[in-house]
PDB file of C-alpha atoms and ligand atoms in Angstrom:
ATOM      1  CA  MET C   1      -0.014   0.362  -0.249  1.00 55.00           C
ATOM      2  CA  SER C   2       0.903   3.516  -0.556  1.00 88.00           C
ATOM      3  CA  LEU C   3      -0.264   7.146  -0.091  1.00 96.00           C
ATOM      4  CA  GLN C   4      -1.130   6.881  -4.380  1.00 96.00           C
ATOM      5  CA  ASP C   5      -3.165   3.832  -3.340  1.00 97.00           C
ATOM      6  CA  ILE C   6      -4.929   4.848  -0.728  1.00 98.00           C
ATOM      7  CA  VAL C   7      -5.845   8.700  -2.436  1.00 98.00           C
ATOM      8  CA  ALA C   8      -7.412   6.452  -5.167  1.00 98.00           C
ATOM      9  CA  ARG C   9      -9.040   4.014  -3.350  1.00 98.00           C
ATOM     10  CA  ILE C  10     -11.017   7.098  -1.298  1.00 98.00           C
ATOM     11  CA  ARG C  11     -11.932   8.819  -4.593  1.00 98.00           C
ATOM     12  CA  LYS C  12     -13.204   5.523  -5.503  1.00 98.00           C
ATOM     13  CA  ALA C  13     -15.032   5.540  -2.569  1.00 98.00           C
ATOM     14  CA  GLU C  14     -16.333   8.690  -3.089  1.00 98.00           C
ATOM     15  CA  ALA C  15     -17.183   8.057  -6.677  1.00 98.00           C
ATOM     16  CA  ASP C  16     -19.723   4.752  -5.778  1.00 98.00           C
ATOM     17  CA  ALA C  17     -21.246   7.011  -2.763  1.00 97.00           C
ATOM     18  CA  GLY C  18     -22.335   9.421  -5.271  1.00 97.00           C
ATOM     19  CA  ARG C  19     -20.042  12.056  -3.459  1.00 96.00           C
ATOM     20  CA  GLU C  20     -18.355  14.791  -4.618  1.00 95.00           C
ATOM     21  CA  PRO C  21     -15.061  14.450  -5.619  1.00 95.00           C
ATOM     22  CA  GLY C  22     -12.351  15.714  -2.495  1.00 96.00           C
ATOM     23  CA  SER C  23     -15.576  15.492  -0.457  1.00 97.00           C
ATOM     24  CA  VAL C  24     -13.597  13.480   2.116  1.00 98.00           C
ATOM     25  CA  ARG C  25     -10.196  14.213   4.080  1.00 98.00           C
ATOM     26  CA  LEU C  26      -7.082  12.166   4.341  1.00 98.00           C
ATOM     27  CA  VAL C  27      -5.933  12.161   8.025  1.00 99.00           C
ATOM     28  CA  ALA C  28      -2.125  10.227   7.494  1.00 98.00           C
ATOM     29  CA  ILE C  29      -1.915   9.065  11.336  1.00 98.00           C
ATOM     30  CA  SER C  30       1.529   8.965  11.623  1.00 98.00           C
ATOM     31  CA  LYS C  31       2.127   7.784  14.984  1.00 98.00           C
ATOM     32  CA  GLN C  32       4.657   5.404  16.430  1.00 97.00           C
ATOM     33  CA  GLN C  33       6.006   5.304  12.126  1.00 97.00           C
ATOM     34  CA  PRO C  34       9.979   6.049  11.836  1.00 96.00           C
ATOM     35  CA  ASN C  35      10.584   9.675  10.593  1.00 96.00           C
ATOM     36  CA  GLU C  36      11.993   8.610   6.971  1.00 96.00           C
ATOM     37  CA  ARG C  37       8.342   7.172   5.942  1.00 97.00           C
ATOM     38  CA  VAL C  38       6.855  10.412   7.357  1.00 98.00           C
ATOM     39  CA  GLU C  39       9.050  12.113   5.403  1.00 97.00           C
ATOM     40  CA  ALA C  40       8.515  10.044   2.521  1.00 97.00           C
ATOM     41  CA  VAL C  41       4.451  11.021   2.523  1.00 98.00           C
ATOM     42  CA  LEU C  42       5.630  15.045   2.993  1.00 98.00           C
ATOM     43  CA  LYS C  43       7.513  14.912  -0.303  1.00 97.00           C
ATOM     44  CA  ALA C  44       4.809  12.866  -1.476  1.00 97.00           C
ATOM     45  CA  GLY C  45       3.015  15.827  -0.864  1.00 97.00           C
ATOM     46  CA  HIS C  46       0.612  15.045   1.575  1.00 98.00           C
ATOM     47  CA  ARG C  47      -0.216  17.381   4.187  1.00 98.00           C
ATOM     48  CA  LEU C  48      -2.871  16.573   6.629  1.00 98.00           C
ATOM     49  CA  PHE C  49      -1.960  14.667   9.766  1.00 98.00           C
ATOM     50  CA  GLY C  50      -3.467  12.826  12.791  1.00 98.00           C
ATOM     51  CA  GLU C  51      -1.250  11.490  16.007  1.00 98.00           C
ATOM     52  CA  ASN C  52      -2.197  10.100  19.116  1.00 98.00           C
ATOM     53  CA  ARG C  53      -0.140  12.016  22.144  1.00 98.00           C
ATOM     54  CA  VAL C  54       0.683  15.080  22.172  1.00 98.00           C
ATOM     55  CA  GLN C  55       4.101  14.516  23.547  1.00 97.00           C
ATOM     56  CA  GLU C  56       4.805  12.270  20.446  1.00 98.00           C
ATOM     57  CA  ALA C  57       3.542  14.939  17.875  1.00 98.00           C
ATOM     58  CA  ALA C  58       5.677  17.916  20.060  1.00 98.00           C
ATOM     59  CA  GLY C  59       9.132  15.944  19.775  1.00 97.00           C
ATOM     60  CA  LYS C  60       7.967  15.411  15.381  1.00 97.00           C
ATOM     61  CA  TRP C  61       6.267  18.416  14.410  1.00 98.00           C
ATOM     62  CA  PRO C  62       8.240  21.617  15.105  1.00 97.00           C
ATOM     63  CA  ALA C  63      10.712  20.053  12.784  1.00 98.00           C
ATOM     64  CA  PHE C  64       8.864  18.789   9.599  1.00 98.00           C
ATOM     65  CA  ARG C  65       7.005  22.525  10.075  1.00 97.00           C
ATOM     66  CA  GLU C  66       9.827  24.343   9.609  1.00 97.00           C
ATOM     67  CA  ARG C  67      10.783  22.244   6.092  1.00 97.00           C
ATOM     68  CA  PHE C  68       7.434  21.689   5.109  1.00 98.00           C
ATOM     69  CA  GLU C  69       4.800  24.583   4.606  1.00 97.00           C
ATOM     70  CA  ASN C  70       1.043  24.385   5.350  1.00 98.00           C
ATOM     71  CA  VAL C  71       1.277  21.232   7.638  1.00 98.00           C
ATOM     72  CA  GLU C  72      -1.726  20.676   9.511  1.00 98.00           C
ATOM     73  CA  VAL C  73      -1.670  18.179  12.628  1.00 98.00           C
ATOM     74  CA  HIS C  74      -5.023  16.623  14.042  1.00 99.00           C
ATOM     75  CA  LEU C  75      -4.829  15.026  17.594  1.00 98.00           C
ATOM     76  CA  VAL C  76      -6.873  11.835  17.016  1.00 98.00           C
ATOM     77  CA  GLY C  77      -6.107  10.609  20.939  1.00 98.00           C
ATOM     78  CA  PRO C  78      -7.361  11.084  24.201  1.00 97.00           C
ATOM     79  CA  LEU C  79      -6.691  14.888  25.568  1.00 98.00           C
ATOM     80  CA  GLN C  80      -5.359  14.994  29.647  1.00 98.00           C
ATOM     81  CA  THR C  81      -6.724  18.263  30.417  1.00 98.00           C
ATOM     82  CA  ASN C  82      -3.305  19.549  32.114  1.00 98.00           C
ATOM     83  CA  LYS C  83      -1.839  19.030  28.373  1.00 98.00           C
ATOM     84  CA  ALA C  84      -4.509  21.141  26.599  1.00 98.00           C
ATOM     85  CA  ARG C  85      -2.777  24.234  26.305  1.00 98.00           C
ATOM     86  CA  HIS C  86       0.512  22.526  24.977  1.00 98.00           C
ATOM     87  CA  ALA C  87      -1.962  20.644  22.590  1.00 98.00           C
ATOM     88  CA  PHE C  88      -3.462  24.338  21.541  1.00 98.00           C
ATOM     89  CA  GLY C  89       0.383  25.079  20.090  1.00 97.00           C
ATOM     90  CA  LEU C  90       0.788  21.804  18.580  1.00 98.00           C
ATOM     91  CA  PHE C  91      -2.745  20.685  16.365  1.00 98.00           C
ATOM     92  CA  GLN C  92      -5.407  23.191  14.759  1.00 98.00           C
ATOM     93  CA  THR C  93      -8.168  20.339  15.062  1.00 98.00           C
ATOM     94  CA  VAL C  94      -8.967  17.810  17.839  1.00 98.00           C
ATOM     95  CA  HIS C  95     -10.418  14.857  17.144  1.00 98.00           C
ATOM     96  CA  SER C  96     -11.317  13.237  20.392  1.00 98.00           C
ATOM     97  CA  VAL C  97     -13.205  15.783  22.683  1.00 98.00           C
ATOM     98  CA  ASP C  98     -14.585  13.102  24.963  1.00 98.00           C
ATOM     99  CA  ARG C  99     -15.890  14.588  28.702  1.00 98.00           C
ATOM    100  CA  PRO C 100     -17.379  17.655  30.021  1.00 98.00           C
ATOM    101  CA  LYS C 101     -14.291  18.493  32.285  1.00 98.00           C
ATOM    102  CA  LEU C 102     -12.171  18.565  28.643  1.00 98.00           C
ATOM    103  CA  ALA C 103     -14.544  20.847  26.745  1.00 98.00           C
ATOM    104  CA  ASN C 104     -14.592  23.164  29.894  1.00 98.00           C
ATOM    105  CA  THR C 105     -11.106  23.160  29.979  1.00 98.00           C
ATOM    106  CA  ILE C 106     -10.964  24.212  26.285  1.00 98.00           C
ATOM    107  CA  ALA C 107     -13.128  26.622  26.454  1.00 98.00           C
ATOM    108  CA  ARG C 108     -11.217  28.615  28.952  1.00 98.00           C
ATOM    109  CA  LEU C 109      -8.219  28.570  26.862  1.00 98.00           C
ATOM    110  CA  ALA C 110      -9.733  29.700  23.898  1.00 98.00           C
ATOM    111  CA  GLN C 111     -10.523  32.876  26.124  1.00 97.00           C
ATOM    112  CA  GLU C 112      -7.257  33.317  27.244  1.00 97.00           C
ATOM    113  CA  GLU C 113      -5.671  32.234  24.143  1.00 97.00           C
ATOM    114  CA  GLY C 114      -7.692  33.830  21.880  1.00 97.00           C
ATOM    115  CA  HIS C 115      -7.964  30.914  19.519  1.00 98.00           C
ATOM    116  CA  CYS C 116      -8.936  27.518  19.175  1.00 98.00           C
ATOM    117  CA  PRO C 117      -8.549  24.324  17.666  1.00 98.00           C
ATOM    118  CA  ASP C 118     -11.301  22.900  15.128  1.00 98.00           C
ATOM    119  CA  LEU C 119     -12.908  20.078  17.723  1.00 98.00           C
ATOM    120  CA  PHE C 120     -14.731  16.719  17.037  1.00 98.00           C
ATOM    121  CA  ILE C 121     -16.986  15.289  19.888  1.00 98.00           C
ATOM    122  CA  GLN C 122     -16.181  11.504  19.940  1.00 98.00           C
ATOM    123  CA  VAL C 123     -18.797   9.366  20.898  1.00 98.00           C
ATOM    124  CA  ASN C 124     -18.508   5.579  22.052  1.00 98.00           C
ATOM    125  CA  THR C 125     -20.942   4.169  19.983  1.00 98.00           C
ATOM    126  CA  GLY C 126     -20.103   0.216  20.746  1.00 98.00           C
ATOM    127  CA  GLU C 127     -20.809   1.910  24.607  1.00 98.00           C
ATOM    128  CA  GLU C 128     -17.584   0.072  25.805  1.00 98.00           C
ATOM    129  CA  PRO C 129     -15.885   0.450  29.148  1.00 96.00           C
ATOM    130  CA  GLN C 130     -12.083   1.044  28.117  1.00 95.00           C
ATOM    131  CA  LYS C 131     -13.388   3.229  25.894  1.00 96.00           C
ATOM    132  CA  ALA C 132     -13.276   7.128  25.600  1.00 96.00           C
ATOM    133  CA  GLY C 133     -16.454   8.781  24.172  1.00 98.00           C
ATOM    134  CA  ILE C 134     -19.969  10.353  25.428  1.00 98.00           C
ATOM    135  CA  LEU C 135     -22.337   7.192  25.295  1.00 98.00           C
ATOM    136  CA  PRO C 136     -24.693   7.726  22.237  1.00 98.00           C
ATOM    137  CA  ALA C 137     -27.612   8.977  24.812  1.00 98.00           C
ATOM    138  CA  ASP C 138     -25.916  11.478  26.553  1.00 98.00           C
ATOM    139  CA  ALA C 139     -24.355  12.839  23.418  1.00 98.00           C
ATOM    140  CA  ASP C 140     -27.022  15.139  22.146  1.00 98.00           C
ATOM    141  CA  SER C 141     -26.904  17.920  25.637  1.00 98.00           C
ATOM    142  CA  PHE C 142     -23.050  17.218  25.359  1.00 98.00           C
ATOM    143  CA  VAL C 143     -22.969  18.945  21.817  1.00 98.00           C
ATOM    144  CA  ALA C 144     -25.998  21.248  23.454  1.00 98.00           C
ATOM    145  CA  GLU C 145     -23.313  22.066  26.336  1.00 98.00           C
ATOM    146  CA  CYS C 146     -20.349  22.713  23.881  1.00 98.00           C
ATOM    147  CA  LYS C 147     -22.354  25.357  21.393  1.00 97.00           C
ATOM    148  CA  ALA C 148     -23.152  26.537  24.216  1.00 98.00           C
ATOM    149  CA  MET C 149     -19.847  27.373  25.488  1.00 97.00           C
ATOM    150  CA  ASP C 150     -19.059  28.368  21.883  1.00 97.00           C
ATOM    151  CA  LEU C 151     -16.677  25.710  21.109  1.00 98.00           C
ATOM    152  CA  PRO C 152     -16.024  25.350  17.569  1.00 98.00           C
ATOM    153  CA  VAL C 153     -17.267  21.717  17.229  1.00 98.00           C
ATOM    154  CA  ARG C 154     -17.493  20.657  13.397  1.00 98.00           C
ATOM    155  CA  GLY C 155     -18.727  17.124  14.045  1.00 98.00           C
ATOM    156  CA  LEU C 156     -17.914  13.879  15.207  1.00 99.00           C
ATOM    157  CA  MET C 157     -16.023  11.068  15.771  1.00 99.00           C
ATOM    158  CA  CYS C 158     -15.992   7.458  16.707  1.00 98.00           C
ATOM    159  CA  ILE C 159     -13.618   4.199  17.129  1.00 98.00           C
ATOM    160  CA  PRO C 160     -16.232   0.963  16.406  1.00 98.00           C
ATOM    161  CA  PRO C 161     -15.710  -1.896  18.309  1.00 97.00           C
ATOM    162  CA  VAL C 162     -13.106  -4.215  16.938  1.00 94.00           C
ATOM    163  CA  GLU C 163     -14.924  -7.286  17.395  1.00 93.00           C
ATOM    164  CA  GLU C 164     -18.533  -5.447  15.795  1.00 96.00           C
ATOM    165  CA  GLU C 165     -20.360  -4.769  12.110  1.00 97.00           C
ATOM    166  CA  ALA C 166     -18.341  -1.195  11.346  1.00 98.00           C
ATOM    167  CA  SER C 167     -21.284  -0.099   9.473  1.00 98.00           C
ATOM    168  CA  LEU C 168     -23.640  -0.122  12.507  1.00 98.00           C
ATOM    169  CA  HIS C 169     -21.693   2.333  14.382  1.00 98.00           C
ATOM    170  CA  PHE C 170     -21.244   4.677  11.075  1.00 98.00           C
ATOM    171  CA  ALA C 171     -24.776   4.639  10.882  1.00 98.00           C
ATOM    172  CA  LEU C 172     -25.322   5.880  14.281  1.00 98.00           C
ATOM    173  CA  LEU C 173     -22.425   8.346  14.369  1.00 98.00           C
ATOM    174  CA  ALA C 174     -23.663   9.570  11.035  1.00 98.00           C
ATOM    175  CA  LYS C 175     -27.501   9.846  12.646  1.00 98.00           C
ATOM    176  CA  ILE C 176     -26.538  11.757  16.117  1.00 98.00           C
ATOM    177  CA  ALA C 177     -24.439  14.069  13.553  1.00 98.00           C
ATOM    178  CA  ALA C 178     -27.798  14.624  11.222  1.00 98.00           C
ATOM    179  CA  ARG C 179     -29.879  15.222  14.224  1.00 98.00           C
ATOM    180  CA  ASN C 180     -27.638  17.782  15.604  1.00 98.00           C
ATOM    181  CA  GLY C 181     -26.760  19.735  12.653  1.00 98.00           C
ATOM    182  CA  LEU C 182     -23.009  18.846  12.433  1.00 98.00           C
ATOM    183  CA  ALA C 183     -22.150  18.542   9.150  1.00 97.00           C
ATOM    184  CA  GLU C 184     -18.544  16.634   9.464  1.00 98.00           C
ATOM    185  CA  LEU C 185     -17.506  12.657  10.838  1.00 99.00           C
ATOM    186  CA  SER C 186     -14.453  12.075  11.258  1.00 99.00           C
ATOM    187  CA  MET C 187     -14.760   7.554  10.764  1.00 98.00           C
ATOM    188  CA  GLY C 188     -12.634   4.931   8.959  1.00 98.00           C
ATOM    189  CA  MET C 189      -9.495   3.472   9.154  1.00 98.00           C
ATOM    190  CA  SER C 190      -7.353   1.522   7.424  1.00 97.00           C
ATOM    191  CA  SER C 191      -9.636  -1.458   7.742  1.00 96.00           C
ATOM    192  CA  ASP C 192     -12.504   0.384   6.214  1.00 98.00           C
ATOM    193  CA  PHE C 193     -11.961   3.656   5.217  1.00 98.00           C
ATOM    194  CA  GLU C 194     -14.524   3.011   2.026  1.00 98.00           C
ATOM    195  CA  LYS C 195     -17.613   1.414   4.477  1.00 98.00           C
ATOM    196  CA  ALA C 196     -17.309   4.707   6.552  1.00 98.00           C
ATOM    197  CA  ILE C 197     -17.134   6.513   3.097  1.00 98.00           C
ATOM    198  CA  THR C 198     -20.599   5.352   2.203  1.00 98.00           C
ATOM    199  CA  PHE C 199     -22.193   6.384   5.291  1.00 98.00           C
ATOM    200  CA  GLY C 200     -20.828   9.899   5.154  1.00 98.00           C
ATOM    201  CA  ALA C 201     -17.685  10.128   6.808  1.00 98.00           C
ATOM    202  CA  THR C 202     -15.595  13.459   6.028  1.00 98.00           C
ATOM    203  CA  HIS C 203     -12.868  12.736   7.489  1.00 99.00           C
ATOM    204  CA  VAL C 204     -10.753   8.891   7.381  1.00 98.00           C
ATOM    205  CA  ARG C 205      -8.033   8.335   9.941  1.00 98.00           C
ATOM    206  CA  VAL C 206      -5.903   5.820   8.323  1.00 98.00           C
ATOM    207  CA  GLY C 207      -2.404   4.981   9.686  1.00 98.00           C
ATOM    208  CA  SER C 208      -0.624   1.459   8.818  1.00 97.00           C
ATOM    209  CA  ALA C 209      -2.373   1.129   5.073  1.00 97.00           C
ATOM    210  CA  ILE C 210      -0.371   4.312   3.961  1.00 97.00           C
ATOM    211  CA  PHE C 211       3.246   3.642   6.427  1.00 96.00           C
ATOM    212  CA  GLY C 212       2.767  -0.050   6.836  1.00 94.00           C
ATOM    213  CA  GLU C 213       3.131  -1.717  10.249  1.00 93.00           C
ATOM    214  CA  ARG C 214       3.520   0.701  13.751  1.00 93.00           C
ATOM    215  CA  THR C 215       7.086   0.239  14.817  1.00 85.00           C
ATOM    216  CA  LEU C 216       8.332   2.260  17.325  1.00 72.00           C
TER     217      LEU C 216
HETATM  218  C1  LIG T 301      -4.335   4.731  15.510  1.00 53.23           C
HETATM  219  C2  LIG T 301      -5.552   5.371  15.201  1.00 53.23           C
HETATM  220  C3  LIG T 301      -6.131   5.230  13.417  1.00 53.23           C
HETATM  221  C4  LIG T 301      -5.420   4.362  12.649  1.00 53.23           C
HETATM  222  O1  LIG T 301      -5.010   3.194  12.132  1.00 53.23           O
HETATM  223  P1  LIG T 301      -4.675   2.597  11.308  1.00 53.23           P
HETATM  224  O2  LIG T 301      -5.475   0.958  11.870  1.00 53.23           O
HETATM  225  O3  LIG T 301      -3.004   2.154  11.078  1.00 53.23           O
HETATM  226  O4  LIG T 301      -5.283   2.833   9.911  1.00 53.23           O
HETATM  227  C5  LIG T 301      -7.114   5.661  13.206  1.00 53.23           C
HETATM  228  N1  LIG T 301      -7.865   6.312  13.977  1.00 53.23           N
HETATM  229  C6  LIG T 301      -7.409   6.772  16.097  1.00 53.23           C
HETATM  230  C7  LIG T 301      -7.635   7.583  16.829  1.00 53.23           C
HETATM  231  C8  LIG T 301      -5.890   6.227  16.208  1.00 53.23           C
HETATM  232  O5  LIG T 301      -5.692   6.377  17.536  1.00 53.23           O
END
C-alpha cells in the first residue's frame, strides 16, 4: 500500500457513494512511525496528519513544519486537561473531545489564547467501558453544552469496537450528527475507510495502510 493507492481508493469510494470528488479528507495517522516514512509522505505532497499523543507530536512536528509548508496536524487520541494548553500550540483540530471537564478546559483556554482548534466530539458508539467518548444517549446534551460555550464543534468521531460490524457504528454516528446539525464525521481507519465513506465520513483516519505496520 502507499499514499497514492489510498487516495485512489478514497476517490473511488467517493464516486461510488455519489459524493463530490475531494469531499473526504485523508488524515494520515503518523503515530509510532519512523520519521523517514513520514518524510516520504510529506515529500509526496500530503499535508494532513494525525497523532494520538501530545508528547510524540511535540517531538516530531515542529521540525517538519520548518521544512514543509502548510502542514496540518490533528489530535485523534485522548487529551488530558493538563496537556490541553500544549495541544493548542500543536494541533489545528482535536478529534477526541470526550467529556465535560475537557470541554470546559478548552473553552477557558480559547478565551485566554484567543483561538481554538476545530473540534470533533468523540462518541463511544459501542458503549465500551474501556473506551473514551460520550455515550450515544448523552451526545445531544453534550453537543448543546459545547455549543453553548461557543466551542467550534465541527462534527463527531467514533472508533467502532473491533469485533463488531463497523457499518452499524458509522450509521449511528451519522444519525447523531444529522440531528444535531453537525456536518463533519471523523470515521474509518485502514480496514474500513471505504465503508465509512459510504456512510458519510468527511475525515478518514488511515495509518498502517499508508505507512506500514507501526514500529516505534
Ligand atoms: C491509530 C489510529 C488510527 C489509524 O489506525 P490504522 O488501523 O493504522 O489505520 C485511526 N484513529 C485513531 C484514533 C487511532 O488511534
